[in-house]
Tab-separated table of C-alpha atoms and ligand atoms in Angstrom:
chain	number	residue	atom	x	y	z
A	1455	UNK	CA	0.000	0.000	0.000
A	1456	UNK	CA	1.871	3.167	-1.064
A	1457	UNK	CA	-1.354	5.327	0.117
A	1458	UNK	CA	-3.657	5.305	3.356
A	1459	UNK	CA	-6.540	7.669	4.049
A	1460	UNK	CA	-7.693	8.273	7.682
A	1461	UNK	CA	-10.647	10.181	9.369
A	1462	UNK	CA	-8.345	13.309	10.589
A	1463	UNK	CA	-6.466	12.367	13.545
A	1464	UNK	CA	-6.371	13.793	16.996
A	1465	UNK	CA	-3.774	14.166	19.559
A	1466	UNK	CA	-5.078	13.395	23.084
A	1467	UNK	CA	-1.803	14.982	24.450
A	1468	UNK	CA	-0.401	18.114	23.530
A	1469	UNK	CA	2.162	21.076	24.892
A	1470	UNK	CA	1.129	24.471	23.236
A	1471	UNK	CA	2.551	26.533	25.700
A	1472	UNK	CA	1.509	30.473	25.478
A	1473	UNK	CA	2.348	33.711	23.786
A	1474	UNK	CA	5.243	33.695	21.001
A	1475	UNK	CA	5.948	29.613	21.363
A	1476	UNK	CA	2.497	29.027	21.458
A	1477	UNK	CA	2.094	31.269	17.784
A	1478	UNK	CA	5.070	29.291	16.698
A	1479	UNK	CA	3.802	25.833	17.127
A	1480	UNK	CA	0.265	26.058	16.961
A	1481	UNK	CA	0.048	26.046	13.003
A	1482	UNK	CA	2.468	22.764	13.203
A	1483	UNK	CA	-0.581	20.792	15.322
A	1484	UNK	CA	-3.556	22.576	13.323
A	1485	UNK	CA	-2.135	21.118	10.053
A	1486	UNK	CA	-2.489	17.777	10.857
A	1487	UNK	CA	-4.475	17.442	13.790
A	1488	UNK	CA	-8.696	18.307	14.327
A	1489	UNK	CA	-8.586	18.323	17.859
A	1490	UNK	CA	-6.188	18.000	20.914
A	1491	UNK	CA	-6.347	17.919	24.605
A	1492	UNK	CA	-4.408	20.903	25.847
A	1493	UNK	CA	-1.861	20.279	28.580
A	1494	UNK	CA	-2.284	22.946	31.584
A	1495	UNK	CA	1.011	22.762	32.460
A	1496	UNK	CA	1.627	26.535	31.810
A	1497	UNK	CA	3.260	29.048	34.302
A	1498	UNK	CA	1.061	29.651	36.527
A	1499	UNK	CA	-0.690	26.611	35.545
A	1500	UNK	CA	-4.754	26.068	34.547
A	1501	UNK	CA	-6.582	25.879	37.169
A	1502	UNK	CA	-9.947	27.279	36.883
A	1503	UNK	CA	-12.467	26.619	34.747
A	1504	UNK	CA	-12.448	30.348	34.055
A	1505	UNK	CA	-8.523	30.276	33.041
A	1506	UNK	CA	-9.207	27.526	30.566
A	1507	UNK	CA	-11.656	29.028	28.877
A	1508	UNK	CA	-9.439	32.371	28.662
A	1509	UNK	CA	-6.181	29.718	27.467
A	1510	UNK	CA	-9.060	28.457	25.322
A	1511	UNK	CA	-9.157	32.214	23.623
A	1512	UNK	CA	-5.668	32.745	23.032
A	1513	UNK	CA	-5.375	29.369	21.190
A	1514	UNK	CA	-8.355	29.996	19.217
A	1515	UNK	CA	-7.014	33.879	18.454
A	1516	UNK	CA	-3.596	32.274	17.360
A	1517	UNK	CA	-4.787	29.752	14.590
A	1518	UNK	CA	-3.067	31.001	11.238
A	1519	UNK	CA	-6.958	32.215	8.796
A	1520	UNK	CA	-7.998	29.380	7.306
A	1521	UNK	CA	-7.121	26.793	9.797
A	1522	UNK	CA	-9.623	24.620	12.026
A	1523	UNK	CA	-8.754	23.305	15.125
A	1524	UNK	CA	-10.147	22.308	18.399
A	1525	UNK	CA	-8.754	22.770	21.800
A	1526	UNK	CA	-9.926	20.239	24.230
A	1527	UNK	CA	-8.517	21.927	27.710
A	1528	UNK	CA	-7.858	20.088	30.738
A	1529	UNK	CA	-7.347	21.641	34.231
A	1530	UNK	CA	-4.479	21.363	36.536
A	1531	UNK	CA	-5.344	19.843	39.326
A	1532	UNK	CA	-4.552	21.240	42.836
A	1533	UNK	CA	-4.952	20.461	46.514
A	1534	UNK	CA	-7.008	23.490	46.426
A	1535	UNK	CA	-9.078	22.688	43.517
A	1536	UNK	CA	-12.468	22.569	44.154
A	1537	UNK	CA	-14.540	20.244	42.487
A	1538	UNK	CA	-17.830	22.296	41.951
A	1539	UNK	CA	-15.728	24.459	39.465
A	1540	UNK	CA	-14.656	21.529	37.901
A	1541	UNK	CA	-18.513	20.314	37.283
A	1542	UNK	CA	-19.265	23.724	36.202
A	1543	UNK	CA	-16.523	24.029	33.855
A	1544	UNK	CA	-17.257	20.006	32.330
A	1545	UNK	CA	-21.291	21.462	32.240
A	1546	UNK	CA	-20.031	24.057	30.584
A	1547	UNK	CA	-18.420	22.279	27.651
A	1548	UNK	CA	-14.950	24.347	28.856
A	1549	UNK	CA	-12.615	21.344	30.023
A	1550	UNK	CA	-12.925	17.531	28.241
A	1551	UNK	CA	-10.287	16.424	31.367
A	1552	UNK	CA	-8.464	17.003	34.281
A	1553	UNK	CA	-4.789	16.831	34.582
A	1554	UNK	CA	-2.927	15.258	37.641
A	1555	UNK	CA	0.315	16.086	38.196
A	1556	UNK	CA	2.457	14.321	41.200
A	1557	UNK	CA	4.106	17.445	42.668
A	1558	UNK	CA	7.495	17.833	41.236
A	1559	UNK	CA	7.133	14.475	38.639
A	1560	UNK	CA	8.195	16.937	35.113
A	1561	UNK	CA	7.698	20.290	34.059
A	1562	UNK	CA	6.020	23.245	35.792
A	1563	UNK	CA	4.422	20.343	37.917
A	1564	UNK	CA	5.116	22.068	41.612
A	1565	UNK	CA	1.601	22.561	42.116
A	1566	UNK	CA	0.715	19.145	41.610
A	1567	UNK	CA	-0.571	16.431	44.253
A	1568	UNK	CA	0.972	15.530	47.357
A	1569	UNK	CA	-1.726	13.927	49.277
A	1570	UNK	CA	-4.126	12.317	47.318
A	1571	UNK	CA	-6.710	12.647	50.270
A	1572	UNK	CA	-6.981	16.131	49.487
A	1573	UNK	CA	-8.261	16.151	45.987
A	1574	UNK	CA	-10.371	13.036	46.629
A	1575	UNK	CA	-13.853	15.123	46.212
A	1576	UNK	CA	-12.875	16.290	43.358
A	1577	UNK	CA	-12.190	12.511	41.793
A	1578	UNK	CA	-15.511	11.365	43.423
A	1579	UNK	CA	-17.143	14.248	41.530
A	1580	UNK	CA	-15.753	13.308	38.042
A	1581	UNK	CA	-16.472	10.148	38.718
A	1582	UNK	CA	-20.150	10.925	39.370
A	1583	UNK	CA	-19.797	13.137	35.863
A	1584	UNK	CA	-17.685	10.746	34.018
A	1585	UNK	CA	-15.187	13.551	33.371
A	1586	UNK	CA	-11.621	11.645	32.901
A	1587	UNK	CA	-8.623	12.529	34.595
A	1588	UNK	CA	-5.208	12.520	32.704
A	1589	UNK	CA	-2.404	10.813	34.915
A	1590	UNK	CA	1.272	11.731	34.893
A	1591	UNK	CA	2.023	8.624	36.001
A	1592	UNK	CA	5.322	8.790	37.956
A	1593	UNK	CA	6.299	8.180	41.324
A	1594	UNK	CA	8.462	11.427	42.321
A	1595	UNK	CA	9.824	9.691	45.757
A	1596	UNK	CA	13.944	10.363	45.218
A	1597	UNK	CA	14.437	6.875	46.383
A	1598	UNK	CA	13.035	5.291	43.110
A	1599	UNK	CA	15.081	4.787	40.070
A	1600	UNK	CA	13.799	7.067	37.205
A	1601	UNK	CA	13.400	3.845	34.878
A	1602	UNK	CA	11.103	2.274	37.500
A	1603	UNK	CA	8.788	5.219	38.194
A	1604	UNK	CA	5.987	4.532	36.134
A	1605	UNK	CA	5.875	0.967	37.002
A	1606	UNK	CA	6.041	1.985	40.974
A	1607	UNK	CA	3.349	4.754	40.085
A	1608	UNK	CA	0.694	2.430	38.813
A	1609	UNK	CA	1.094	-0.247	42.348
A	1610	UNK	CA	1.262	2.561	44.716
A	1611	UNK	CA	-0.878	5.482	43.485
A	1612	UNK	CA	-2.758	4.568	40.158
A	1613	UNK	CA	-4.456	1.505	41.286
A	1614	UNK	CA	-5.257	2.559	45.072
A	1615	UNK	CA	-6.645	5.886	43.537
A	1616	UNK	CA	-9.009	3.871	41.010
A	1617	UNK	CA	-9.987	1.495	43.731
A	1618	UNK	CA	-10.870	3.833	46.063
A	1619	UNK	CA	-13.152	6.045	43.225
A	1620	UNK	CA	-15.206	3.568	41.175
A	1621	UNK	CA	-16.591	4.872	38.449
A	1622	UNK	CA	-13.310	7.242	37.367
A	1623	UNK	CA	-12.282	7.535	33.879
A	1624	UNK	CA	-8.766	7.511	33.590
A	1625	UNK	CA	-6.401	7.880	30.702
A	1626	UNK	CA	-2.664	6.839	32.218
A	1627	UNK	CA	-0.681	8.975	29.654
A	1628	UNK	CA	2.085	8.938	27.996
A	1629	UNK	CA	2.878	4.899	28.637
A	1630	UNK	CA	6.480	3.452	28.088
A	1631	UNK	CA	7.258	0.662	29.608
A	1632	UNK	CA	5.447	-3.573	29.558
A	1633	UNK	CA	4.016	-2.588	33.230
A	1634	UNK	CA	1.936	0.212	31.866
A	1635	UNK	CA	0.978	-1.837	28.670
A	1636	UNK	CA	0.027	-5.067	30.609
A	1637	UNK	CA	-2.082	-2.920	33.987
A	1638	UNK	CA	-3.888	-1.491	31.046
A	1639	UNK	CA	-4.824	-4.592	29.259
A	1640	UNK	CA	-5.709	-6.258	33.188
A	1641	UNK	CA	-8.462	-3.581	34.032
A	1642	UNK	CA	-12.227	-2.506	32.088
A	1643	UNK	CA	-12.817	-0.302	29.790
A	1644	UNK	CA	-12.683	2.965	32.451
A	1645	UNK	CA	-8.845	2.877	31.857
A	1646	UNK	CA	-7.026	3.981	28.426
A	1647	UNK	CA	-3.707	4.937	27.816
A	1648	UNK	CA	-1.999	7.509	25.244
A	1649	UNK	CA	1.196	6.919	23.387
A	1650	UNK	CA	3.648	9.030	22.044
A	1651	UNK	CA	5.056	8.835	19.019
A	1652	UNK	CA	8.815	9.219	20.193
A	1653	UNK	CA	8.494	6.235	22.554
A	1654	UNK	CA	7.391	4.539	19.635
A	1655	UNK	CA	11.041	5.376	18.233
A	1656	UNK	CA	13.406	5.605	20.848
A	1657	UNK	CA	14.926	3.649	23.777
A	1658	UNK	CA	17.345	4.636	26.475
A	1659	UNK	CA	20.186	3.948	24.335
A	1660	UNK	CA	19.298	6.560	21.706
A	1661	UNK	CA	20.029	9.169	24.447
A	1662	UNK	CA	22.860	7.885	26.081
A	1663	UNK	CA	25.083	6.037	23.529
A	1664	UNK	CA	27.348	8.173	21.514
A	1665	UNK	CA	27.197	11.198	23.789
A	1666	UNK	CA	24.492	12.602	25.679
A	1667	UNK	CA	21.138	13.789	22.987
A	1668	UNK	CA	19.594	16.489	24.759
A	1669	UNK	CA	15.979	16.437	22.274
A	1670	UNK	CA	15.505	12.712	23.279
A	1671	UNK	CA	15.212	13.515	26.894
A	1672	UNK	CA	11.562	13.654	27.943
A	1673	UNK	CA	9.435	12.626	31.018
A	1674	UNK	CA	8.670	9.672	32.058
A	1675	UNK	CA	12.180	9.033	29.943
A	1676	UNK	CA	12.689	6.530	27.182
A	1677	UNK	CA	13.456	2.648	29.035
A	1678	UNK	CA	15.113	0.041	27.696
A	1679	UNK	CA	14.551	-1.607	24.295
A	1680	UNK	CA	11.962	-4.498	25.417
A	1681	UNK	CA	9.492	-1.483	26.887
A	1682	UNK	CA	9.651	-0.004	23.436
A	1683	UNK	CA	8.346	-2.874	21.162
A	1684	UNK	CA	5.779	-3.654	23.954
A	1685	UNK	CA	4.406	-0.588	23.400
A	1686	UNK	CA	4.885	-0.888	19.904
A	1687	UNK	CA	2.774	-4.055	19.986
A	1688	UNK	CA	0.048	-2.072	21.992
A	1689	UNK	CA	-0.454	0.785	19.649
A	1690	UNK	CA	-0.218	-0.903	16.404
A	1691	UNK	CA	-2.745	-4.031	17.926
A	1692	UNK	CA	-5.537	-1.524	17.006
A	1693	UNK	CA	-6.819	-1.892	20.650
A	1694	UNK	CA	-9.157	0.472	21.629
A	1695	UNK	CA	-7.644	1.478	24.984
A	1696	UNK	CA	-4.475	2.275	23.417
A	1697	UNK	CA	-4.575	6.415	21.160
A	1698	UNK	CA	-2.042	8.638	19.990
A	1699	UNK	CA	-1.157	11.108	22.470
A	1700	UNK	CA	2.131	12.686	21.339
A	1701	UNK	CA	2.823	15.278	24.097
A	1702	UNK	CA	4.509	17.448	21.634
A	1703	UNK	CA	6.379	19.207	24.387
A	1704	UNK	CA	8.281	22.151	22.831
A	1705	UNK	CA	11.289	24.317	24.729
A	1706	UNK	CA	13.414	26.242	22.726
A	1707	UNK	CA	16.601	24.797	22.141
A	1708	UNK	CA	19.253	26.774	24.864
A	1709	UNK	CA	16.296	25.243	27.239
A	1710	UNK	CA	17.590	21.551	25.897
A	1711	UNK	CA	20.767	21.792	25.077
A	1712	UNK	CA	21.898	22.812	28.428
A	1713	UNK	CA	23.610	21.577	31.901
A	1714	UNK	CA	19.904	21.214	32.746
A	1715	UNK	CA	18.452	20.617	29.879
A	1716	UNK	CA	14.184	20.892	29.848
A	1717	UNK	CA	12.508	17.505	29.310
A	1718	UNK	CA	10.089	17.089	26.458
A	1719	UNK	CA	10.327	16.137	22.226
A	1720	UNK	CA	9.093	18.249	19.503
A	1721	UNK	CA	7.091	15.685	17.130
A	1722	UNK	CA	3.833	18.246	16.233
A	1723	UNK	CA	5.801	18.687	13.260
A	1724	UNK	CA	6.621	14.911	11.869
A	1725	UNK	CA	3.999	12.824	14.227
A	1726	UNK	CA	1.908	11.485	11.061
A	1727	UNK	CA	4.640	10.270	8.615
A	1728	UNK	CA	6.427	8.676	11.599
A	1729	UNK	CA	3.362	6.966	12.797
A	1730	UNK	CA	3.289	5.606	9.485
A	1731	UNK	CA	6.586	4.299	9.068
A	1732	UNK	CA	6.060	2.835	12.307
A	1733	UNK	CA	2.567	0.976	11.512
A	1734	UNK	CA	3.973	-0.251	8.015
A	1735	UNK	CA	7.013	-1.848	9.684
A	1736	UNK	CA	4.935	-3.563	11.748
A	1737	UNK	CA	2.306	-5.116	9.249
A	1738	UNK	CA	-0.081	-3.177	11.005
A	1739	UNK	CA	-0.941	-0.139	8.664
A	1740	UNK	CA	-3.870	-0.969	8.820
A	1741	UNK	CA	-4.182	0.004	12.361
A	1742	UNK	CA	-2.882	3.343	12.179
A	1743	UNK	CA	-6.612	4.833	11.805
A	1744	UNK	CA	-7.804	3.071	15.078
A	1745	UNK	CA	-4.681	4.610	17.391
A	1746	UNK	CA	-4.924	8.091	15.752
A	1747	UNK	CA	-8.492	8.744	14.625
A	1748	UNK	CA	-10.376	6.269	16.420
A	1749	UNK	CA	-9.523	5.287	19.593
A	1750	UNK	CA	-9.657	8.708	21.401
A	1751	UNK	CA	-12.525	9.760	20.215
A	1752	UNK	CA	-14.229	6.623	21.426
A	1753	UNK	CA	-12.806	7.145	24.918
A	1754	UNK	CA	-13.622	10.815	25.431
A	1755	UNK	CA	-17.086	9.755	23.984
A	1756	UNK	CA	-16.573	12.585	21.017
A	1757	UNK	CA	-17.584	11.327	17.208
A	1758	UNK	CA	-14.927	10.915	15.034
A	1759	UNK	CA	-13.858	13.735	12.658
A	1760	UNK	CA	-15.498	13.295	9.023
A	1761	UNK	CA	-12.715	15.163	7.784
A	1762	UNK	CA	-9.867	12.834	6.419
A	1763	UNK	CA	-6.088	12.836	5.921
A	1764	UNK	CA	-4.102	11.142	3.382
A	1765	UNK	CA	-0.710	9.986	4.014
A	1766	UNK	CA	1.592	8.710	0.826
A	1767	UNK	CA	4.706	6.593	0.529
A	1768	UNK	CA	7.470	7.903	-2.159
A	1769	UNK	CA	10.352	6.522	-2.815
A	1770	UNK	CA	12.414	9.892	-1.936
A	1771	UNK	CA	12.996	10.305	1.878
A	1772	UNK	CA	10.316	13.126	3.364
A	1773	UNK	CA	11.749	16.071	4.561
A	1774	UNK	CA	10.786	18.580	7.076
A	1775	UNK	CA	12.392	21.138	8.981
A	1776	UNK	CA	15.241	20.629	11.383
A	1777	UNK	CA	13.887	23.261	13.418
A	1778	UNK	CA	10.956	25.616	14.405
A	1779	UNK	CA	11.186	29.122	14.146
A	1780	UNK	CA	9.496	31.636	16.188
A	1781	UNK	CA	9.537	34.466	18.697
A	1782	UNK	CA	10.343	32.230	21.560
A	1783	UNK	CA	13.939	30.936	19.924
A	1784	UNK	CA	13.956	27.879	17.899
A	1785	UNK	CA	12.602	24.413	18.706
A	1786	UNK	CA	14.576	21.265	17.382
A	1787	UNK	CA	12.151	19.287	15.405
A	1788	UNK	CA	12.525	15.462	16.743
A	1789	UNK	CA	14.874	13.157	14.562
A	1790	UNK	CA	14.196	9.569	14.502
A	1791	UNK	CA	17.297	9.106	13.105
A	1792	UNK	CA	16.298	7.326	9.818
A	1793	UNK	CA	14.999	8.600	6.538
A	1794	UNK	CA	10.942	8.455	6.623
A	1795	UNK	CA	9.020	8.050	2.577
A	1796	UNK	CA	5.970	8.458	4.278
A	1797	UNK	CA	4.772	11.845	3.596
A	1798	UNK	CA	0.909	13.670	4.301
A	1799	UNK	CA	-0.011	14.986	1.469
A	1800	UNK	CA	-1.319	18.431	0.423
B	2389	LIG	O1	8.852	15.496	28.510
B	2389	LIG	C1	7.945	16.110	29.024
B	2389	LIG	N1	7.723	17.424	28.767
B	2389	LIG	N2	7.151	15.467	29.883
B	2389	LIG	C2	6.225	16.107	30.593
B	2389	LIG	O2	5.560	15.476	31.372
B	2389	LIG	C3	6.068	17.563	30.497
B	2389	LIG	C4	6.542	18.069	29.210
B	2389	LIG	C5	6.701	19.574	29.177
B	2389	LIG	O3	5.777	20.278	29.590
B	2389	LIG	O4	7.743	20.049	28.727
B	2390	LIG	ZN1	2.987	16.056	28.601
């Protein structure tokens, strides 16, 4: 098959940022994607229904004329948030999720959740309203290894959390490792997972070996190689609990290639055509239209979009840009470090 059309995909995890970054990448989401779910993770963060709906604006006022697309916000949840804003906000048609964030797990993330007592009225009440909530899911305690995190998340937080709220949607995102494939797979259908499209593509080794490769650092990071073809399996299996979420994370580069460099990967830019390279190599191309059109929408209980996109194999490698350009510096598009023929087209 040298040609695949899809219903237009969505990205059920996605960095926009605000002001000049957020003008810079915006158009590289809109010309792929219909909709995303907007990550909250701003300085100061989202946390009212009213600040989501003014983030809401500013995305809306940056979209290049001529481009549709749909931000899903999310809200960062607090100790102090209170969960009758969240129900208004969710009435409202404002937020599609909430966002948890252990304190101190990645990125503008200090305002996160320490004690999960203290934002259990707000979980009973999207429970009752069958609003899901988006889990970082990463143990922050220093005295577990960084490759074990997410595993150590899901036995000590994610499961007594979901036990003790029946009824809660929850979407354990950004996956990478067996553990997170295989709790998935073990529980009913109130539990999906995103993946992203570089876990898809790289293991630890790709930023370690060689020298150190600031743009493949990201949170939860990259584990070994046997994490990465499980979750290969899971996305390409066509599963329904399993949708592209490619938390497109985007710091300008002195931000990455630094003593302390930022965590997060670019891939707004070259998500489709990877995805496809991906699916083919499997066998699975097939499958590509239920992890990035179908899937999400299903879970979040939206319709899928009736626009389409159509992606095209050529037998000259794709190219895109290296970088980003914009008011906030440039961004280092992500590499996957082979040549790609799989190209959307016009
Ligand atoms: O790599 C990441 N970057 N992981 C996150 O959880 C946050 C994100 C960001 O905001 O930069
Ligand atoms: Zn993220």
């Amino acid at each position: 098959m040298t040609q695949i059309t899809l219903p237009r995909p969505d990205d059920w995890h996605l960095h926009l940022r605000d002001g000049a970054m957020l003008e810079a990448v915006l158009p590289e989401s809109a010309r792929h994607f219909a909709r995303a779910i907007i990550m909250p993770n701003l300085v100061p963060p989202v946390v009212t229904g009213a600040q989501a709906a003014a983030y809401r604006e500013r995305i809306l006022a940056g979209l290049p004329a001529g481009m549709r697309f749909t931000p899903l916000m999310t809200l960062y949840l607090t100790e102090e948030t209170d969960p009758a804003d969240v129900a208004a906000a969710a009435a409202a048609g404002i937020v599609t999720a909430v966002k948890l964030y252990p304190a101190g797990a990645t990125t503008n993330s200090a305002s996160g959740v320490r004690d999960f007592d203290k934002v259990r009225g707000v979980l009973e009440k999207m429970a009752e309203i069958g609003l899901p909530l988006c889990v970082h899911g990463e143990v922050t305690d220093p005295a577990v290894d960084i490759f074990d995190r997410e595993a150590v998340f899901i036995e000590r937080v994610l499961d007594p959390v979901r036990r003790a709220t029946p009824g809660l949607r929850v979407v354990m995102e950004h996956i990478t490792t067996k553990d997170g494939v295989d709790y998935v797979r073990s529980q009913g259908e109130d539990l999906g997972a995103t993946i992203t499209t570089h876990h898809l593509i790289i293991n630890r080794n790709h930023i370690l070996v060689g020298g150190i490769k600031p743009h493949y650092y990201c949170l939860p990071v990259a584990k070994r190689e046997s994490h990465r073809l499980a979750l290969v399996e899971a996305a390409t299996s066509g599963e329904a609990r399993f949708f592209l979420g490619t938390d497109s994370a985007p710091h300008a580069d002195p931000a990455k290639e630094s003593a302390c460099g930022c965590a997060g990967c670019f891939t707004a830019t070259n998500t489709m055509p990877l995805l496809a390279h991906v699916f083919e190599a499997e066998g699975r191309l097939a499958n590509l239209e239920a992890f990035a059109s179908r899937n999400g929408p299903a879970f979040y209980r939206l319709p899928v979009n009736s626009e389409t996109l159509t992606l095209e194999k050529t037998d000259t490698a794709t190219h895109w840009p290296a970088k980003i350009f914009g008011g906030a510096g440039p961004v280092t598009v992500f590499d996957p470090g082979f040549p790609v023929f799989w190209h959307v087209t016009p």
